[in-house]
Amino acid sequence: VEVVLTKPARPSELERALREAGYEQVGLVATGEMFPVMAAGASAHFTVMTPFLDPTGAEALVHLFKRSTVSVERRLILRSGPTGLPDGYLATVDRMCQLGVHVFDYRLERDSGGFETFHAKIVLADRKWAYVGSANMNQWSLAYSMELGVSLKGRAAGRVARVVDAVLRIAKRLA
């Protein structure tokens, strides 16, 4: 397990506190450095599950999906809101289609009212490497907020993959 961290924009009080505690570089992996490596390292599937997707995050996703090889199945799990699909997805839908990204909406209406959805943020490379954390694919998570997650490999990543598999079975396929 590795700790994955997005630091707030500089100057950052968090960065100062980490440095003073001796944690500036030790044991912390930068989110923005890890996701592209995960995308490039995927051999069968590269999946991103994010409930919030704005235009900045969608651009970042397009670049991530481009980093994966053409033979990799690219998957995006998002959630629609009361007014429809996220703005970021709508702004990049043509490029996502050109890249062959399979898009799923995990917001399911319930017969009894309300809906079933998610708040998890997951990036999955095959069944071997998973990120689980707080980072959304939006401007705030990518550039301004402190986001914290964990990078899991091996059996732990496989367990996360089983949850993602279940979501893919029930989510509505959009593309």
mmCIF file of N, CA and C in Angstrom, residues 21-155:
data_model
loop_
_atom_site.group_PDB
_atom_site.id
_atom_site.type_symbol
_atom_site.label_atom_id
_atom_site.label_comp_id
_atom_site.label_asym_id
_atom_site.label_seq_id
_atom_site.Cartn_x
_atom_site.Cartn_y
_atom_site.Cartn_z
ATOM 1 N N ALA A 21 7.482 17.986 9.412
ATOM 2 C CA ALA A 21 7.377 16.672 10.038
ATOM 3 C C ALA A 21 8.284 15.638 9.377
ATOM 4 N N GLY A 22 8.987 16.046 8.306
ATOM 5 C CA GLY A 22 9.887 15.135 7.615
ATOM 6 C C GLY A 22 9.223 14.236 6.601
ATOM 7 N N TYR A 23 7.999 14.573 6.197
ATOM 8 C CA TYR A 23 7.252 13.737 5.260
ATOM 9 C C TYR A 23 7.162 14.310 3.859
ATOM 10 N N GLU A 24 7.917 15.307 3.552
ATOM 11 C CA GLU A 24 7.763 15.966 2.251
ATOM 12 C C GLU A 24 7.895 14.986 1.088
ATOM 13 N N GLN A 25 8.878 14.102 1.131
ATOM 14 C CA GLN A 25 9.086 13.173 0.024
ATOM 15 C C GLN A 25 8.937 11.710 0.430
ATOM 16 N N VAL A 26 8.999 11.428 1.706
ATOM 17 C CA VAL A 26 9.053 10.045 2.168
ATOM 18 C C VAL A 26 7.674 9.396 2.151
ATOM 19 N N GLY A 27 7.507 8.365 1.336
ATOM 20 C CA GLY A 27 6.306 7.557 1.369
ATOM 21 C C GLY A 27 5.058 8.157 0.764
ATOM 22 N N LEU A 28 5.168 9.276 0.090
ATOM 23 C CA LEU A 28 4.001 9.892 -0.524
ATOM 24 C C LEU A 28 4.159 9.892 -2.043
ATOM 25 N N VAL A 29 3.135 9.431 -2.729
ATOM 26 C CA VAL A 29 3.129 9.411 -4.184
ATOM 27 C C VAL A 29 2.172 10.497 -4.648
ATOM 28 N N ALA A 30 2.577 11.314 -5.611
ATOM 29 C CA ALA A 30 1.718 12.384 -6.128
ATOM 30 C C ALA A 30 0.652 11.796 -7.047
ATOM 31 N N THR A 31 -0.586 12.159 -6.803
ATOM 32 C CA THR A 31 -1.715 11.661 -7.597
ATOM 33 C C THR A 31 -1.494 11.914 -9.085
ATOM 34 N N GLY A 32 -1.099 13.141 -9.419
ATOM 35 C CA GLY A 32 -0.910 13.518 -10.817
ATOM 36 C C GLY A 32 0.205 12.767 -11.517
ATOM 37 N N GLU A 33 1.110 12.193 -10.764
ATOM 38 C CA GLU A 33 2.181 11.381 -11.359
ATOM 39 C C GLU A 33 1.786 9.915 -11.468
ATOM 40 N N MET A 34 0.944 9.446 -10.547
ATOM 41 C CA MET A 34 0.588 8.034 -10.529
ATOM 42 C C MET A 34 -0.437 7.663 -11.597
ATOM 43 N N PHE A 35 -1.479 8.473 -11.784
ATOM 44 C CA PHE A 35 -2.534 8.121 -12.738
ATOM 45 C C PHE A 35 -2.001 7.874 -14.153
ATOM 46 N N PRO A 36 -1.126 8.728 -14.704
ATOM 47 C CA PRO A 36 -0.607 8.441 -16.049
ATOM 48 C C PRO A 36 0.197 7.141 -16.121
ATOM 49 N N VAL A 37 0.927 6.817 -15.074
ATOM 50 C CA VAL A 37 1.688 5.562 -15.050
ATOM 51 C C VAL A 37 0.731 4.378 -15.029
ATOM 52 N N MET A 38 -0.346 4.504 -14.276
ATOM 53 C CA MET A 38 -1.352 3.435 -14.251
ATOM 54 C C MET A 38 -1.959 3.243 -15.640
ATOM 55 N N ALA A 39 -2.310 4.345 -16.297
ATOM 56 C CA ALA A 39 -2.915 4.261 -17.632
ATOM 57 C C ALA A 39 -1.964 3.594 -18.616
ATOM 58 N N ALA A 40 -0.718 4.025 -18.616
ATOM 59 C CA ALA A 40 0.265 3.469 -19.548
ATOM 60 C C ALA A 40 0.580 2.011 -19.245
ATOM 61 N N GLY A 41 0.445 1.606 -17.997
ATOM 62 C CA GLY A 41 0.782 0.241 -17.608
ATOM 63 C C GLY A 41 -0.331 -0.769 -17.767
ATOM 64 N N ALA A 42 -1.532 -0.312 -18.046
ATOM 65 C CA ALA A 42 -2.659 -1.242 -18.203
ATOM 66 C C ALA A 42 -2.479 -2.076 -19.464
ATOM 67 N N SER A 43 -2.795 -3.363 -19.373
ATOM 68 C CA SER A 43 -2.656 -4.224 -20.553
ATOM 69 C C SER A 43 -4.001 -4.735 -21.067
ATOM 70 N N ALA A 44 -5.034 -4.731 -20.226
ATOM 71 C CA ALA A 44 -6.346 -5.215 -20.663
ATOM 72 C C ALA A 44 -7.440 -4.169 -20.456
ATOM 73 N N HIS A 45 -7.501 -3.575 -19.255
ATOM 74 C CA HIS A 45 -8.558 -2.615 -18.918
ATOM 75 C C HIS A 45 -7.970 -1.428 -18.161
ATOM 76 N N PHE A 46 -8.484 -0.256 -18.469
ATOM 77 C CA PHE A 46 -8.170 0.937 -17.676
ATOM 78 C C PHE A 46 -9.497 1.602 -17.362
ATOM 79 N N THR A 47 -9.825 1.688 -16.078
ATOM 80 C CA THR A 47 -11.142 2.154 -15.644
ATOM 81 C C THR A 47 -10.996 3.328 -14.687
ATOM 82 N N VAL A 48 -11.804 4.351 -14.898
ATOM 83 C CA VAL A 48 -11.880 5.477 -13.975
ATOM 84 C C VAL A 48 -13.324 5.592 -13.527
ATOM 85 N N MET A 49 -13.502 5.667 -12.211
ATOM 86 C CA MET A 49 -14.833 5.805 -11.616
ATOM 87 C C MET A 49 -14.829 7.098 -10.810
ATOM 88 N N THR A 50 -15.594 8.078 -11.274
ATOM 89 C CA THR A 50 -15.618 9.381 -10.612
ATOM 90 C C THR A 50 -17.025 9.955 -10.619
ATOM 91 N N PRO A 51 -17.514 10.397 -9.468
ATOM 92 C CA PRO A 51 -18.867 10.954 -9.438
ATOM 93 C C PRO A 51 -18.938 12.397 -9.945
ATOM 94 N N PHE A 52 -17.821 13.103 -9.901
ATOM 95 C CA PHE A 52 -17.811 14.512 -10.302
ATOM 96 C C PHE A 52 -16.823 14.701 -11.445
ATOM 97 N N LEU A 53 -17.303 15.305 -12.524
ATOM 98 C CA LEU A 53 -16.489 15.464 -13.729
ATOM 99 C C LEU A 53 -16.802 16.812 -14.366
ATOM 100 N N ASP A 54 -15.875 17.755 -14.211
ATOM 101 C CA ASP A 54 -16.036 19.056 -14.849
ATOM 102 C C ASP A 54 -15.147 19.107 -16.092
ATOM 103 N N PRO A 55 -15.182 20.185 -16.878
ATOM 104 C CA PRO A 55 -14.366 20.241 -18.103
ATOM 105 C C PRO A 55 -12.863 20.051 -17.859
ATOM 106 N N THR A 56 -12.327 20.584 -16.767
ATOM 107 C CA THR A 56 -10.894 20.397 -16.463
ATOM 108 C C THR A 56 -10.602 18.924 -16.210
ATOM 109 N N GLY A 57 -11.444 18.277 -15.433
ATOM 110 C CA GLY A 57 -11.255 16.860 -15.161
ATOM 111 C C GLY A 57 -11.438 15.994 -16.391
ATOM 112 N N ALA A 58 -12.374 16.369 -17.240
ATOM 113 C CA ALA A 58 -12.602 15.609 -18.470
ATOM 114 C C ALA A 58 -11.394 15.705 -19.397
ATOM 115 N N GLU A 59 -10.778 16.885 -19.478
ATOM 116 C CA GLU A 59 -9.552 17.026 -20.280
ATOM 117 C C GLU A 59 -8.455 16.129 -19.727
ATOM 118 N N ALA A 60 -8.327 16.096 -18.399
ATOM 119 C CA ALA A 60 -7.335 15.219 -17.774
ATOM 120 C C ALA A 60 -7.628 13.757 -18.100
ATOM 121 N N LEU A 61 -8.907 13.386 -18.101
ATOM 122 C CA LEU A 61 -9.286 12.016 -18.445
ATOM 123 C C LEU A 61 -8.949 11.670 -19.885
ATOM 124 N N VAL A 62 -9.214 12.589 -20.803
ATOM 125 C CA VAL A 62 -8.872 12.346 -22.206
ATOM 126 C C VAL A 62 -7.378 12.041 -22.320
ATOM 127 N N HIS A 63 -6.552 12.814 -21.638
ATOM 128 C CA HIS A 63 -5.099 12.584 -21.677
ATOM 129 C C HIS A 63 -4.734 11.242 -21.042
ATOM 130 N N LEU A 64 -5.411 10.877 -19.963
ATOM 131 C CA LEU A 64 -5.149 9.571 -19.347
ATOM 132 C C LEU A 64 -5.517 8.435 -20.292
ATOM 133 N N PHE A 65 -6.698 8.518 -20.893
ATOM 134 C CA PHE A 65 -7.113 7.459 -21.807
ATOM 135 C C PHE A 65 -6.178 7.368 -23.010
ATOM 136 N N LYS A 66 -5.664 8.501 -23.476
ATOM 137 C CA LYS A 66 -4.697 8.491 -24.583
ATOM 138 C C LYS A 66 -3.408 7.775 -24.191
ATOM 139 N N ARG A 67 -3.046 7.801 -22.911
ATOM 140 C CA ARG A 67 -1.812 7.161 -22.436
ATOM 141 C C ARG A 67 -1.901 5.648 -22.476
ATOM 142 N N SER A 68 -3.124 5.115 -22.410
ATOM 143 C CA SER A 68 -3.264 3.661 -22.486
ATOM 144 C C SER A 68 -3.137 3.225 -23.942
ATOM 145 N N THR A 69 -2.676 1.997 -24.143
ATOM 146 C CA THR A 69 -2.496 1.513 -25.504
ATOM 147 C C THR A 69 -3.854 1.257 -26.164
ATOM 148 N N VAL A 70 -3.867 1.224 -27.477
ATOM 149 C CA VAL A 70 -5.102 1.076 -28.244
ATOM 150 C C VAL A 70 -5.818 -0.227 -27.905
ATOM 151 N N SER A 71 -5.075 -1.281 -27.571
ATOM 152 C CA SER A 71 -5.690 -2.578 -27.289
ATOM 153 C C SER A 71 -6.364 -2.646 -25.916
ATOM 154 N N VAL A 72 -6.160 -1.656 -25.070
ATOM 155 C CA VAL A 72 -6.734 -1.643 -23.730
ATOM 156 C C VAL A 72 -8.180 -1.170 -23.796
ATOM 157 N N GLU A 73 -9.065 -1.887 -23.097
ATOM 158 C CA GLU A 73 -10.453 -1.441 -23.001
ATOM 159 C C GLU A 73 -10.501 -0.288 -22.008
ATOM 160 N N ARG A 74 -10.957 0.860 -22.471
ATOM 161 C CA ARG A 74 -11.023 2.077 -21.661
ATOM 162 C C ARG A 74 -12.449 2.255 -21.168
ATOM 163 N N ARG A 75 -12.594 2.439 -19.837
ATOM 164 C CA ARG A 75 -13.926 2.531 -19.263
ATOM 165 C C ARG A 75 -14.018 3.717 -18.308
ATOM 166 N N LEU A 76 -15.134 4.413 -18.375
ATOM 167 C CA LEU A 76 -15.422 5.531 -17.489
ATOM 168 C C LEU A 76 -16.773 5.278 -16.831
ATOM 169 N N ILE A 77 -16.784 5.312 -15.507
ATOM 170 C CA ILE A 77 -18.024 5.196 -14.758
ATOM 171 C C ILE A 77 -18.277 6.555 -14.125
ATOM 172 N N LEU A 78 -19.393 7.147 -14.471
ATOM 173 C CA LEU A 78 -19.749 8.452 -13.919
ATOM 174 C C LEU A 78 -21.162 8.377 -13.386
ATOM 175 N N ARG A 79 -21.637 9.497 -12.891
ATOM 176 C CA ARG A 79 -23.027 9.521 -12.460
ATOM 177 C C ARG A 79 -23.702 10.775 -12.979
ATOM 178 N N SER A 80 -24.889 10.560 -13.486
ATOM 179 C CA SER A 80 -25.674 11.698 -13.937
ATOM 180 C C SER A 80 -26.311 12.353 -12.717
ATOM 181 N N GLY A 81 -26.727 13.572 -12.907
ATOM 182 C CA GLY A 81 -27.410 14.296 -11.839
ATOM 183 C C GLY A 81 -28.841 14.566 -12.231
ATOM 184 N N PRO A 82 -29.534 15.325 -11.420
ATOM 185 C CA PRO A 82 -30.942 15.627 -11.723
ATOM 186 C C PRO A 82 -31.124 16.355 -13.053
ATOM 187 N N THR A 83 -30.095 17.076 -13.485
ATOM 188 C CA THR A 83 -30.212 17.818 -14.748
ATOM 189 C C THR A 83 -29.506 17.123 -15.905
ATOM 190 N N GLY A 84 -28.989 15.908 -15.699
ATOM 191 C CA GLY A 84 -28.362 15.176 -16.799
ATOM 192 C C GLY A 84 -26.922 14.802 -16.525
ATOM 193 N N LEU A 85 -26.205 14.557 -17.606
ATOM 194 C CA LEU A 85 -24.815 14.110 -17.523
ATOM 195 C C LEU A 85 -23.885 15.255 -17.128
ATOM 196 N N PRO A 86 -22.746 14.941 -16.524
ATOM 197 C CA PRO A 86 -21.812 15.987 -16.099
ATOM 198 C C PRO A 86 -21.326 16.842 -17.270
ATOM 199 N N ASP A 87 -21.124 18.134 -17.004
ATOM 200 C CA ASP A 87 -20.662 19.076 -18.033
ATOM 201 C C ASP A 87 -19.357 18.623 -18.677
ATOM 202 N N GLY A 88 -18.456 18.106 -17.872
ATOM 203 C CA GLY A 88 -17.160 17.669 -18.402
ATOM 204 C C GLY A 88 -17.308 16.572 -19.436
ATOM 205 N N TYR A 89 -18.163 15.613 -19.163
ATOM 206 C CA TYR A 89 -18.386 14.540 -20.124
ATOM 207 C C TYR A 89 -18.994 15.100 -21.401
ATOM 208 N N LEU A 90 -19.991 15.958 -21.273
ATOM 209 C CA LEU A 90 -20.633 16.532 -22.457
ATOM 210 C C LEU A 90 -19.643 17.324 -23.303
ATOM 211 N N ALA A 91 -18.669 17.983 -22.654
ATOM 212 C CA ALA A 91 -17.674 18.777 -23.384
ATOM 213 C C ALA A 91 -16.672 17.903 -24.138
ATOM 214 N N THR A 92 -16.523 16.644 -23.731
ATOM 215 C CA THR A 92 -15.503 15.783 -24.343
ATOM 216 C C THR A 92 -16.078 14.507 -24.939
ATOM 217 N N VAL A 93 -17.383 14.407 -25.049
ATOM 218 C CA VAL A 93 -18.010 13.161 -25.490
ATOM 219 C C VAL A 93 -17.478 12.710 -26.850
ATOM 220 N N ASP A 94 -17.254 13.628 -27.780
ATOM 221 C CA ASP A 94 -16.754 13.229 -29.106
ATOM 222 C C ASP A 94 -15.364 12.613 -29.013
ATOM 223 N N ARG A 95 -14.489 13.229 -28.228
ATOM 224 C CA ARG A 95 -13.129 12.685 -28.087
ATOM 225 C C ARG A 95 -13.129 11.365 -27.322
ATOM 226 N N MET A 96 -14.009 11.256 -26.337
ATOM 227 C CA MET A 96 -14.119 9.984 -25.612
ATOM 228 C C MET A 96 -14.545 8.877 -26.574
ATOM 229 N N CYS A 97 -15.503 9.189 -27.437
ATOM 230 C CA CYS A 97 -15.958 8.204 -28.438
ATOM 231 C C CYS A 97 -14.830 7.840 -29.394
ATOM 232 N N GLN A 98 -14.080 8.838 -29.863
ATOM 233 C CA GLN A 98 -12.959 8.580 -30.768
ATOM 234 C C GLN A 98 -11.912 7.672 -30.121
ATOM 235 N N LEU A 99 -11.749 7.797 -28.813
ATOM 236 C CA LEU A 99 -10.790 6.960 -28.092
ATOM 237 C C LEU A 99 -11.373 5.592 -27.738
ATOM 238 N N GLY A 100 -12.638 5.384 -28.055
ATOM 239 C CA GLY A 100 -13.273 4.099 -27.771
ATOM 240 C C GLY A 100 -13.589 3.886 -26.304
ATOM 241 N N VAL A 101 -13.774 4.963 -25.559
ATOM 242 C CA VAL A 101 -14.073 4.855 -24.134
ATOM 243 C C VAL A 101 -15.508 4.364 -23.954
ATOM 244 N N HIS A 102 -15.670 3.298 -23.182
ATOM 245 C CA HIS A 102 -16.987 2.801 -22.821
ATOM 246 C C HIS A 102 -17.425 3.574 -21.586
ATOM 247 N N VAL A 103 -18.575 4.228 -21.670
ATOM 248 C CA VAL A 103 -19.047 5.105 -20.597
ATOM 249 C C VAL A 103 -20.280 4.501 -19.945
ATOM 250 N N PHE A 104 -20.279 4.506 -18.617
ATOM 251 C CA PHE A 104 -21.362 3.932 -17.834
ATOM 252 C C PHE A 104 -21.875 4.966 -16.832
ATOM 253 N N ASP A 105 -23.185 4.977 -16.642
ATOM 254 C CA ASP A 105 -23.816 5.870 -15.685
ATOM 255 C C ASP A 105 -24.355 5.032 -14.526
ATOM 256 N N TYR A 106 -23.748 5.221 -13.361
ATOM 257 C CA TYR A 106 -24.221 4.505 -12.180
ATOM 258 C C TYR A 106 -25.056 5.455 -11.325
ATOM 259 N N ARG A 107 -26.220 5.735 -11.841
ATOM 260 C CA ARG A 107 -27.279 6.444 -11.105
ATOM 261 C C ARG A 107 -28.563 5.755 -11.516
ATOM 262 N N LEU A 108 -29.032 4.896 -10.652
ATOM 263 C CA LEU A 108 -30.173 4.048 -10.970
ATOM 264 C C LEU A 108 -31.392 4.497 -10.180
ATOM 265 N N GLU A 109 -32.462 4.760 -10.888
ATOM 266 C CA GLU A 109 -33.719 5.139 -10.234
ATOM 267 C C GLU A 109 -34.257 3.939 -9.455
ATOM 268 N N ARG A 110 -34.799 4.199 -8.294
ATOM 269 C CA ARG A 110 -35.409 3.151 -7.471
ATOM 270 C C ARG A 110 -36.928 3.186 -7.641
ATOM 271 N N ASP A 111 -37.535 2.022 -7.681
ATOM 272 C CA ASP A 111 -38.996 1.939 -7.787
ATOM 273 C C ASP A 111 -39.675 2.652 -6.626
ATOM 274 N N SER A 112 -39.046 2.615 -5.472
ATOM 275 C CA SER A 112 -39.629 3.214 -4.272
ATOM 276 C C SER A 112 -39.325 4.712 -4.163
ATOM 277 N N GLY A 113 -38.662 5.278 -5.171
ATOM 278 C CA GLY A 113 -38.286 6.686 -5.154
ATOM 279 C C GLY A 113 -36.811 6.853 -4.845
ATOM 280 N N GLY A 114 -36.266 7.975 -5.226
ATOM 281 C CA GLY A 114 -34.842 8.205 -5.026
ATOM 282 C C GLY A 114 -34.006 7.442 -6.030
ATOM 283 N N PHE A 115 -32.738 7.275 -5.714
ATOM 284 C CA PHE A 115 -31.851 6.579 -6.641
ATOM 285 C C PHE A 115 -30.682 5.961 -5.903
ATOM 286 N N GLU A 116 -30.021 5.049 -6.588
ATOM 287 C CA GLU A 116 -28.807 4.386 -6.114
ATOM 288 C C GLU A 116 -27.647 4.945 -6.920
ATOM 289 N N THR A 117 -26.572 5.312 -6.251
ATOM 290 C CA THR A 117 -25.423 5.875 -6.960
ATOM 291 C C THR A 117 -24.155 5.655 -6.140
ATOM 292 N N PHE A 118 -23.117 6.437 -6.385
ATOM 293 C CA PHE A 118 -21.837 6.241 -5.712
ATOM 294 C C PHE A 118 -21.156 7.566 -5.406
ATOM 295 N N HIS A 119 -20.196 7.486 -4.501
ATOM 296 C CA HIS A 119 -19.348 8.622 -4.171
ATOM 297 C C HIS A 119 -17.879 8.216 -4.220
ATOM 298 N N ALA A 120 -17.605 6.952 -4.507
ATOM 299 C CA ALA A 120 -16.246 6.416 -4.549
ATOM 300 C C ALA A 120 -15.467 7.000 -5.720
ATOM 301 N N LYS A 121 -14.168 7.130 -5.522
ATOM 302 C CA LYS A 121 -13.261 7.537 -6.596
ATOM 303 C C LYS A 121 -12.247 6.421 -6.751
ATOM 304 N N ILE A 122 -12.248 5.787 -7.929
ATOM 305 C CA ILE A 122 -11.403 4.620 -8.163
ATOM 306 C C ILE A 122 -10.745 4.752 -9.534
ATOM 307 N N VAL A 123 -9.475 4.401 -9.599
ATOM 308 C CA VAL A 123 -8.772 4.236 -10.871
ATOM 309 C C VAL A 123 -8.213 2.821 -10.828
ATOM 310 N N LEU A 124 -8.450 2.068 -11.901
ATOM 311 C CA LEU A 124 -8.100 0.653 -11.912
ATOM 312 C C LEU A 124 -7.356 0.301 -13.202
ATOM 313 N N ALA A 125 -6.171 -0.244 -13.036
ATOM 314 C CA ALA A 125 -5.384 -0.742 -14.175
ATOM 315 C C ALA A 125 -5.419 -2.263 -14.107
ATOM 316 N N ASP A 126 -6.140 -2.842 -15.052
ATOM 317 C CA ASP A 126 -6.376 -4.281 -15.066
ATOM 318 C C ASP A 126 -7.011 -4.673 -13.731
ATOM 319 N N ARG A 127 -6.611 -5.763 -13.196
ATOM 320 C CA ARG A 127 -7.090 -6.207 -11.885
ATOM 321 C C ARG A 127 -5.921 -6.207 -10.913
ATOM 322 N N LYS A 128 -4.843 -5.524 -11.318
ATOM 323 C CA LYS A 128 -3.579 -5.596 -10.579
ATOM 324 C C LYS A 128 -3.228 -4.355 -9.792
ATOM 325 N N TRP A 129 -3.794 -3.200 -10.161
ATOM 326 C CA TRP A 129 -3.390 -1.957 -9.525
ATOM 327 C C TRP A 129 -4.615 -1.060 -9.396
ATOM 328 N N ALA A 130 -4.873 -0.620 -8.175
ATOM 329 C CA ALA A 130 -6.049 0.217 -7.925
ATOM 330 C C ALA A 130 -5.681 1.429 -7.084
ATOM 331 N N TYR A 131 -6.297 2.541 -7.419
ATOM 332 C CA TYR A 131 -6.282 3.731 -6.570
ATOM 333 C C TYR A 131 -7.684 3.855 -5.998
ATOM 334 N N VAL A 132 -7.767 4.068 -4.697
ATOM 335 C CA VAL A 132 -9.041 4.350 -4.037
ATOM 336 C C VAL A 132 -8.794 5.558 -3.151
ATOM 337 N N GLY A 133 -9.553 6.612 -3.365
ATOM 338 C CA GLY A 133 -9.317 7.804 -2.565
ATOM 339 C C GLY A 133 -10.359 8.865 -2.769
ATOM 340 N N SER A 134 -9.974 10.082 -2.480
ATOM 341 C CA SER A 134 -10.922 11.196 -2.500
ATOM 342 C C SER A 134 -10.861 12.047 -3.766
ATOM 343 N N ALA A 135 -9.886 11.808 -4.639
ATOM 344 C CA ALA A 135 -9.685 12.680 -5.805
ATOM 345 C C ALA A 135 -10.768 12.502 -6.863
ATOM 346 N N ASN A 136 -11.541 13.555 -7.076
ATOM 347 C CA ASN A 136 -12.499 13.606 -8.172
ATOM 348 C C ASN A 136 -11.765 14.048 -9.435
ATOM 349 N N MET A 137 -12.416 13.897 -10.556
ATOM 350 C CA MET A 137 -11.864 14.416 -11.807
ATOM 351 C C MET A 137 -12.496 15.788 -12.051
ATOM 352 N N ASN A 138 -12.027 16.747 -11.275
ATOM 353 C CA ASN A 138 -12.486 18.119 -11.450
ATOM 354 C C ASN A 138 -11.362 19.088 -11.075
ATOM 355 N N GLN A 139 -11.564 20.332 -11.423
ATOM 356 C CA GLN A 139 -10.549 21.362 -11.216
ATOM 357 C C GLN A 139 -10.109 21.432 -9.759
ATOM 358 N N TRP A 140 -11.039 21.365 -8.835
ATOM 359 C CA TRP A 140 -10.698 21.522 -7.425
ATOM 360 C C TRP A 140 -9.832 20.375 -6.929
ATOM 361 N N SER A 141 -10.189 19.156 -7.277
ATOM 362 C CA SER A 141 -9.402 18.012 -6.820
ATOM 363 C C SER A 141 -8.034 17.946 -7.481
ATOM 364 N N LEU A 142 -7.965 18.347 -8.736
ATOM 365 C CA LEU A 142 -6.704 18.231 -9.469
ATOM 366 C C LEU A 142 -5.712 19.353 -9.158
ATOM 367 N N ALA A 143 -6.199 20.506 -8.689
ATOM 368 C CA ALA A 143 -5.281 21.635 -8.541
ATOM 369 C C ALA A 143 -5.309 22.345 -7.189
ATOM 370 N N TYR A 144 -6.395 22.263 -6.462
ATOM 371 C CA TYR A 144 -6.510 23.128 -5.288
ATOM 372 C C TYR A 144 -6.655 22.398 -3.959
ATOM 373 N N SER A 145 -7.368 21.300 -3.933
ATOM 374 C CA SER A 145 -7.677 20.621 -2.679
ATOM 375 C C SER A 145 -6.632 19.578 -2.323
ATOM 376 N N MET A 146 -6.485 19.340 -1.029
ATOM 377 C CA MET A 146 -5.701 18.199 -0.589
ATOM 378 C C MET A 146 -6.586 16.973 -0.786
ATOM 379 N N GLU A 147 -6.083 16.020 -1.539
ATOM 380 C CA GLU A 147 -6.800 14.771 -1.770
ATOM 381 C C GLU A 147 -5.906 13.637 -1.290
ATOM 382 N N LEU A 148 -6.502 12.627 -0.718
ATOM 383 C CA LEU A 148 -5.735 11.535 -0.132
ATOM 384 C C LEU A 148 -6.341 10.208 -0.537
ATOM 385 N N GLY A 149 -5.494 9.278 -0.918
ATOM 386 C CA GLY A 149 -5.956 7.955 -1.293
ATOM 387 C C GLY A 149 -4.869 6.935 -1.057
ATOM 388 N N VAL A 150 -5.145 5.721 -1.475
ATOM 389 C CA VAL A 150 -4.167 4.648 -1.372
ATOM 390 C C VAL A 150 -4.039 3.947 -2.717
ATOM 391 N N SER A 151 -2.847 3.475 -2.978
ATOM 392 C CA SER A 151 -2.547 2.679 -4.155
ATOM 393 C C SER A 151 -2.402 1.238 -3.685
ATOM 394 N N LEU A 152 -3.172 0.358 -4.294
ATOM 395 C CA LEU A 152 -3.187 -1.050 -3.904
ATOM 396 C C LEU A 152 -2.760 -1.906 -5.077
ATOM 397 N N LYS A 153 -1.972 -2.924 -4.800
ATOM 398 C CA LYS A 153 -1.557 -3.863 -5.843
ATOM 399 C C LYS A 153 -1.845 -5.286 -5.389
ATOM 400 N N GLY A 154 -1.868 -6.187 -6.356
ATOM 401 C CA GLY A 154 -2.063 -7.596 -6.038
ATOM 402 C C GLY A 154 -3.483 -7.929 -5.643
ATOM 403 N N ARG A 155 -3.616 -8.798 -4.626
ATOM 404 C CA ARG A 155 -4.941 -9.273 -4.201
ATOM 405 C C ARG A 155 -5.870 -8.149 -3.790
#
